[in-house]
PDB file of C-alpha atoms in Angstrom:
ATOM      1  CA  UNK A   1       0.000   0.000   0.000  1.00  0.00           C
ATOM      2  CA  UNK A   2       2.850   2.380   0.891  1.00  0.00           C
ATOM      3  CA  UNK A   3       4.548   1.679  -2.431  1.00  0.00           C
ATOM      4  CA  UNK A   4       1.314   2.320  -4.320  1.00  0.00           C
ATOM      5  CA  UNK A   5       0.800   5.643  -2.495  1.00  0.00           C
ATOM      6  CA  UNK A   6       4.397   6.737  -3.253  1.00  0.00           C
ATOM      7  CA  UNK A   7       3.946   5.786  -6.897  1.00  0.00           C
ATOM      8  CA  UNK A   8       0.776   7.860  -7.180  1.00  0.00           C
ATOM      9  CA  UNK A   9       2.448  10.814  -5.461  1.00  0.00           C
ATOM     10  CA  UNK A  10       5.485  10.584  -7.756  1.00  0.00           C
ATOM     11  CA  UNK A  11       3.219  10.425 -10.812  1.00  0.00           C
ATOM     12  CA  UNK A  12       1.264  13.488  -9.644  1.00  0.00           C
ATOM     13  CA  UNK A  13       4.440  15.499  -9.045  1.00  0.00           C
ATOM     14  CA  UNK A  14       5.815  14.480 -12.435  1.00  0.00           C
ATOM     15  CA  UNK A  15       2.542  15.367 -14.148  1.00  0.00           C
ATOM     16  CA  UNK A  16       2.473  18.791 -12.491  1.00  0.00           C
ATOM     17  CA  UNK A  17       5.972  19.647 -13.718  1.00  0.00           C
ATOM     18  CA  UNK A  18       4.949  18.990 -17.320  1.00  0.00           C
ATOM     19  CA  UNK A  19       1.557  20.694 -17.136  1.00  0.00           C
ATOM     20  CA  UNK A  20       1.570  23.833 -19.277  1.00  0.00           C
ATOM     21  CA  UNK A  21       1.139  27.088 -17.400  1.00  0.00           C
ATOM     22  CA  UNK A  22      -2.322  28.516 -17.956  1.00  0.00           C
ATOM     23  CA  UNK A  23      -2.370  32.149 -18.946  1.00  0.00           C
ATOM     24  CA  UNK A  24      -4.660  34.429 -17.031  1.00  0.00           C
ATOM     25  CA  UNK A  25      -7.449  36.461 -18.609  1.00  0.00           C
ATOM     26  CA  UNK A  26      -5.224  39.550 -18.806  1.00  0.00           C
ATOM     27  CA  UNK A  27      -2.485  37.754 -20.744  1.00  0.00           C
ATOM     28  CA  UNK A  28      -5.076  36.229 -23.059  1.00  0.00           C
ATOM     29  CA  UNK A  29      -6.673  39.620 -23.749  1.00  0.00           C
ATOM     30  CA  UNK A  30      -3.305  41.280 -24.378  1.00  0.00           C
ATOM     31  CA  UNK A  31      -2.495  38.538 -26.911  1.00  0.00           C
ATOM     32  CA  UNK A  32      -5.782  39.187 -28.714  1.00  0.00           C
ATOM     33  CA  UNK A  33      -4.894  42.869 -29.115  1.00  0.00           C
ATOM     34  CA  UNK A  34      -1.270  42.090 -30.063  1.00  0.00           C
ATOM     35  CA  UNK A  35      -2.537  39.889 -32.907  1.00  0.00           C
ATOM     36  CA  UNK A  36      -5.474  42.054 -33.991  1.00  0.00           C
ATOM     37  CA  UNK A  37      -4.040  44.215 -36.747  1.00  0.00           C
ATOM     38  CA  UNK A  38      -3.739  47.911 -36.005  1.00  0.00           C
ATOM     39  CA  UNK A  39      -3.852  47.593 -32.220  1.00  0.00           C
ATOM     40  CA  UNK A  40      -0.789  45.330 -32.278  1.00  0.00           C
ATOM     41  CA  UNK A  41       1.423  48.158 -33.527  1.00  0.00           C
ATOM     42  CA  UNK A  42       0.599  50.322 -30.505  1.00  0.00           C
ATOM     43  CA  UNK A  43       2.433  48.090 -28.012  1.00  0.00           C
ATOM     44  CA  UNK A  44       5.836  49.122 -29.383  1.00  0.00           C
ATOM     45  CA  UNK A  45       5.056  52.833 -29.617  1.00  0.00           C
ATOM     46  CA  UNK A  46       3.222  53.306 -26.300  1.00  0.00           C
ATOM     47  CA  UNK A  47       4.487  54.208 -22.844  1.00  0.00           C
ATOM     48  CA  UNK A  48       1.862  51.910 -21.332  1.00  0.00           C
ATOM     49  CA  UNK A  49      -1.714  50.676 -21.491  1.00  0.00           C
ATOM     50  CA  UNK A  50      -4.788  49.717 -19.478  1.00  0.00           C
ATOM     51  CA  UNK A  51      -6.443  46.440 -20.444  1.00  0.00           C
ATOM     52  CA  UNK A  52      -9.963  45.295 -19.569  1.00  0.00           C
ATOM     53  CA  UNK A  53     -10.610  41.596 -20.362  1.00  0.00           C
ATOM     54  CA  UNK A  54     -14.378  42.032 -20.056  1.00  0.00           C
ATOM     55  CA  UNK A  55     -16.522  45.137 -19.959  1.00  0.00           C
ATOM     56  CA  UNK A  56     -20.197  44.309 -19.604  1.00  0.00           C
ATOM     57  CA  UNK A  57     -22.709  46.796 -20.948  1.00  0.00           C
ATOM     58  CA  UNK A  58     -26.482  46.848 -21.135  1.00  0.00           C
ATOM     59  CA  UNK A  59     -29.402  49.170 -21.356  1.00  0.00           C
ATOM     60  CA  UNK A  60     -32.966  49.951 -22.268  1.00  0.00           C
ATOM     61  CA  UNK A  61     -33.111  53.736 -22.553  1.00  0.00           C
ATOM     62  CA  UNK A  62     -30.798  54.058 -19.544  1.00  0.00           C
ATOM     63  CA  UNK A  63     -27.665  51.983 -19.750  1.00  0.00           C
ATOM     64  CA  UNK A  64     -24.601  51.103 -17.758  1.00  0.00           C
ATOM     65  CA  UNK A  65     -21.236  49.437 -18.149  1.00  0.00           C
ATOM     66  CA  UNK A  66     -18.621  48.052 -15.771  1.00  0.00           C
ATOM     67  CA  UNK A  67     -15.275  46.297 -16.052  1.00  0.00           C
ATOM     68  CA  UNK A  68     -12.090  45.599 -14.096  1.00  0.00           C
ATOM     69  CA  UNK A  69      -8.659  46.014 -15.601  1.00  0.00           C
ATOM     70  CA  UNK A  70      -4.938  46.328 -15.063  1.00  0.00           C
ATOM     71  CA  UNK A  71      -2.553  49.142 -15.903  1.00  0.00           C
ATOM     72  CA  UNK A  72       0.903  48.496 -17.341  1.00  0.00           C
ATOM     73  CA  UNK A  73       3.790  50.880 -18.016  1.00  0.00           C
ATOM     74  CA  UNK A  74       6.870  49.855 -19.942  1.00  0.00           C
ATOM     75  CA  UNK A  75       5.857  46.200 -19.685  1.00  0.00           C
ATOM     76  CA  UNK A  76       5.306  46.169 -15.902  1.00  0.00           C
ATOM     77  CA  UNK A  77       1.999  45.675 -14.093  1.00  0.00           C
ATOM     78  CA  UNK A  78       1.602  48.757 -11.882  1.00  0.00           C
ATOM     79  CA  UNK A  79      -1.987  48.781 -10.650  1.00  0.00           C
ATOM     80  CA  UNK A  80      -5.661  48.059 -11.042  1.00  0.00           C
ATOM     81  CA  UNK A  81      -8.377  50.081 -12.708  1.00  0.00           C
ATOM     82  CA  UNK A  82     -12.129  49.978 -13.084  1.00  0.00           C
ATOM     83  CA  UNK A  83     -14.379  51.463 -15.730  1.00  0.00           C
ATOM     84  CA  UNK A  84     -17.969  52.552 -15.181  1.00  0.00           C
ATOM     85  CA  UNK A  85     -20.379  54.226 -17.531  1.00  0.00           C
ATOM     86  CA  UNK A  86     -23.938  55.479 -17.354  1.00  0.00           C
ATOM     87  CA  UNK A  87     -25.695  56.528 -20.536  1.00  0.00           C
ATOM     88  CA  UNK A  88     -29.130  57.855 -21.381  1.00  0.00           C
ATOM     89  CA  UNK A  89     -30.659  57.822 -24.843  1.00  0.00           C
ATOM     90  CA  UNK A  90     -31.779  55.455 -27.549  1.00  0.00           C
ATOM     91  CA  UNK A  91     -30.159  52.130 -26.677  1.00  0.00           C
ATOM     92  CA  UNK A  92     -31.295  48.567 -26.351  1.00  0.00           C
ATOM     93  CA  UNK A  93     -29.552  45.304 -25.540  1.00  0.00           C
ATOM     94  CA  UNK A  94     -26.416  44.077 -23.878  1.00  0.00           C
ATOM     95  CA  UNK A  95     -22.891  43.172 -24.840  1.00  0.00           C
ATOM     96  CA  UNK A  96     -19.521  42.162 -23.483  1.00  0.00           C
ATOM     97  CA  UNK A  97     -16.275  43.361 -24.984  1.00  0.00           C
ATOM     98  CA  UNK A  98     -12.574  43.649 -24.246  1.00  0.00           C
ATOM     99  CA  UNK A  99     -10.995  47.085 -24.253  1.00  0.00           C
ATOM    100  CA  UNK A 100      -7.466  48.440 -24.254  1.00  0.00           C
ATOM    101  CA  UNK A 101      -6.335  52.040 -23.826  1.00  0.00           C
ATOM    102  CA  UNK A 102      -2.824  52.910 -24.982  1.00  0.00           C
ATOM    103  CA  UNK A 103      -0.903  55.817 -23.438  1.00  0.00           C
ATOM    104  CA  UNK A 104       1.418  57.543 -25.886  1.00  0.00           C
ATOM    105  CA  UNK A 105       3.737  59.000 -23.244  1.00  0.00           C
ATOM    106  CA  UNK A 106       4.245  59.443 -19.500  1.00  0.00           C
ATOM    107  CA  UNK A 107       2.033  62.556 -19.504  1.00  0.00           C
ATOM    108  CA  UNK A 108      -0.963  60.578 -20.811  1.00  0.00           C
ATOM    109  CA  UNK A 109      -0.195  57.726 -18.412  1.00  0.00           C
ATOM    110  CA  UNK A 110      -0.020  60.148 -15.465  1.00  0.00           C
ATOM    111  CA  UNK A 111      -3.295  61.769 -16.529  1.00  0.00           C
ATOM    112  CA  UNK A 112      -5.051  58.383 -16.531  1.00  0.00           C
ATOM    113  CA  UNK A 113      -3.528  57.212 -13.220  1.00  0.00           C
ATOM    114  CA  UNK A 114      -3.907  60.519 -11.350  1.00  0.00           C
ATOM    115  CA  UNK A 115      -7.199  59.473  -9.801  1.00  0.00           C
ATOM    116  CA  UNK A 116     -10.450  59.664 -11.679  1.00  0.00           C
ATOM    117  CA  UNK A 117     -10.154  59.959 -15.443  1.00  0.00           C
ATOM    118  CA  UNK A 118     -13.120  60.333 -17.801  1.00  0.00           C
ATOM    119  CA  UNK A 119     -13.675  60.174 -21.563  1.00  0.00           C
ATOM    120  CA  UNK A 120     -15.801  63.065 -22.802  1.00  0.00           C
ATOM    121  CA  UNK A 121     -19.094  62.773 -24.607  1.00  0.00           C
ATOM    122  CA  UNK A 122     -17.440  63.123 -28.027  1.00  0.00           C
ATOM    123  CA  UNK A 123     -15.783  59.692 -27.705  1.00  0.00           C
ATOM    124  CA  UNK A 124     -17.831  56.947 -29.344  1.00  0.00           C
ATOM    125  CA  UNK A 125     -17.670  53.546 -30.995  1.00  0.00           C
ATOM    126  CA  UNK A 126     -19.829  51.930 -33.644  1.00  0.00           C
ATOM    127  CA  UNK A 127     -22.490  49.332 -32.821  1.00  0.00           C
ATOM    128  CA  UNK A 128     -20.875  45.908 -32.782  1.00  0.00           C
ATOM    129  CA  UNK A 129     -22.107  42.337 -32.564  1.00  0.00           C
ATOM    130  CA  UNK A 130     -20.616  39.038 -31.508  1.00  0.00           C
ATOM    131  CA  UNK A 131     -17.721  38.127 -33.728  1.00  0.00           C
ATOM    132  CA  UNK A 132     -17.043  41.690 -34.820  1.00  0.00           C
ATOM    133  CA  UNK A 133     -14.405  44.114 -33.730  1.00  0.00           C
ATOM    134  CA  UNK A 134     -14.337  47.840 -33.438  1.00  0.00           C
ATOM    135  CA  UNK A 135     -11.842  50.553 -32.674  1.00  0.00           C
ATOM    136  CA  UNK A 136     -12.838  53.724 -30.958  1.00  0.00           C
ATOM    137  CA  UNK A 137     -10.754  56.779 -30.288  1.00  0.00           C
ATOM    138  CA  UNK A 138     -11.734  60.216 -29.228  1.00  0.00           C
ATOM    139  CA  UNK A 139     -11.396  61.280 -32.888  1.00  0.00           C
ATOM    140  CA  UNK A 140     -13.508  58.674 -34.642  1.00  0.00           C
ATOM    141  CA  UNK A 141     -14.601  55.117 -35.048  1.00  0.00           C
ATOM    142  CA  UNK A 142     -14.355  52.194 -37.401  1.00  0.00           C
ATOM    143  CA  UNK A 143     -15.115  48.505 -37.434  1.00  0.00           C
ATOM    144  CA  UNK A 144     -13.986  45.285 -39.031  1.00  0.00           C
ATOM    145  CA  UNK A 145     -15.520  41.831 -39.129  1.00  0.00           C
ATOM    146  CA  UNK A 146     -13.856  38.933 -37.382  1.00  0.00           C
ATOM    147  CA  UNK A 147     -14.710  35.459 -36.246  1.00  0.00           C
ATOM    148  CA  UNK A 148     -14.045  36.000 -32.549  1.00  0.00           C
ATOM    149  CA  UNK A 149     -11.250  36.582 -30.071  1.00  0.00           C
ATOM    150  CA  UNK A 150      -8.865  34.119 -31.714  1.00  0.00           C
ATOM    151  CA  UNK A 151      -8.891  35.919 -35.047  1.00  0.00           C
ATOM    152  CA  UNK A 152     -10.081  39.408 -34.152  1.00  0.00           C
ATOM    153  CA  UNK A 153      -9.031  42.287 -36.326  1.00  0.00           C
ATOM    154  CA  UNK A 154      -8.947  45.956 -35.542  1.00  0.00           C
ATOM    155  CA  UNK A 155      -8.905  48.810 -37.965  1.00  0.00           C
ATOM    156  CA  UNK A 156      -8.412  52.498 -37.417  1.00  0.00           C
ATOM    157  CA  UNK A 157     -10.125  55.684 -38.497  1.00  0.00           C
ATOM    158  CA  UNK A 158      -7.169  57.852 -37.555  1.00  0.00           C
ATOM    159  CA  UNK A 159      -3.436  57.471 -37.736  1.00  0.00           C
ATOM    160  CA  UNK A 160      -2.661  57.200 -34.053  1.00  0.00           C
ATOM    161  CA  UNK A 161      -3.192  58.838 -30.711  1.00  0.00           C
ATOM    162  CA  UNK A 162      -5.591  61.622 -29.825  1.00  0.00           C
ATOM    163  CA  UNK A 163      -4.653  63.632 -26.742  1.00  0.00           C
ATOM    164  CA  UNK A 164      -2.076  60.960 -25.957  1.00  0.00           C
ATOM    165  CA  UNK A 165      -4.471  57.998 -25.948  1.00  0.00           C
ATOM    166  CA  UNK A 166      -5.813  55.392 -28.348  1.00  0.00           C
ATOM    167  CA  UNK A 167      -8.678  53.020 -27.520  1.00  0.00           C
ATOM    168  CA  UNK A 168      -9.497  49.677 -29.135  1.00  0.00           C
ATOM    169  CA  UNK A 169     -12.349  47.273 -28.386  1.00  0.00           C
ATOM    170  CA  UNK A 170     -13.027  43.700 -29.493  1.00  0.00           C
ATOM    171  CA  UNK A 171     -16.523  42.255 -29.076  1.00  0.00           C
ATOM    172  CA  UNK A 172     -16.918  39.119 -27.015  1.00  0.00           C
ATOM    173  CA  UNK A 173     -20.658  38.695 -27.464  1.00  0.00           C
ATOM    174  CA  UNK A 174     -24.071  40.255 -27.334  1.00  0.00           C
ATOM    175  CA  UNK A 175     -26.057  42.636 -29.427  1.00  0.00           C
ATOM    176  CA  UNK A 176     -26.584  46.256 -28.614  1.00  0.00           C
ATOM    177  CA  UNK A 177     -27.731  49.203 -30.627  1.00  0.00           C
ATOM    178  CA  UNK A 178     -25.347  51.752 -29.040  1.00  0.00           C
ATOM    179  CA  UNK A 179     -21.754  51.260 -28.174  1.00  0.00           C
ATOM    180  CA  UNK A 180     -20.296  54.558 -27.094  1.00  0.00           C
ATOM    181  CA  UNK A 181     -17.303  54.933 -24.840  1.00  0.00           C
ATOM    182  CA  UNK A 182     -18.196  58.565 -24.165  1.00  0.00           C
ATOM    183  CA  UNK A 183     -18.759  59.176 -20.486  1.00  0.00           C
ATOM    184  CA  UNK A 184     -16.624  56.263 -19.328  1.00  0.00           C
ATOM    185  CA  UNK A 185     -15.077  56.959 -15.920  1.00  0.00           C
ATOM    186  CA  UNK A 186     -11.956  55.213 -14.713  1.00  0.00           C
ATOM    187  CA  UNK A 187     -10.488  54.782 -11.257  1.00  0.00           C
ATOM    188  CA  UNK A 188      -6.930  53.661 -10.566  1.00  0.00           C
ATOM    189  CA  UNK A 189      -5.366  51.945  -7.562  1.00  0.00           C
ATOM    190  CA  UNK A 190      -1.577  51.362  -7.501  1.00  0.00           C
ATOM    191  CA  UNK A 191      -0.444  47.789  -6.850  1.00  0.00           C
TER     192      UNK A 191
END
């Protein structure tokens, strides 16, 4: 019996050493944006970024959104962030999407992490559905079709940053007639 127990324990330890490490939701989401066309080029030219694996949004006339994220600067995880949004107007449905905000330089990064940051009402995205992707910046919007997170594509309406930031979203699922990022409020807590 002792030999059998030792054999099982040895097998378990051996199996654990060869088990692949499972990436967390943040790593998975970052990979999606790295491989999604235009957004992938921003990693090399940005001071840092905030990534939100899932932002849930829904509404019937009055809507809301919420998501948790992490903030990175120069490749290092520095803190946590949340996004909230309340919107009023013609809207119907619900959706979930991933979002990333790139910071062009330390000034933009400091502005985002200084406490409470908010996108103005002029920031918006196009309506998106499951299996589609969209990019939204404070200067404009665009969208591209994709089959899902494993082959998402992003396109751009502008050539880069606006006021030091660039925002990309990739749909995860749902259907909603309104997909603005205007009025999003962010909080930041250092690690």
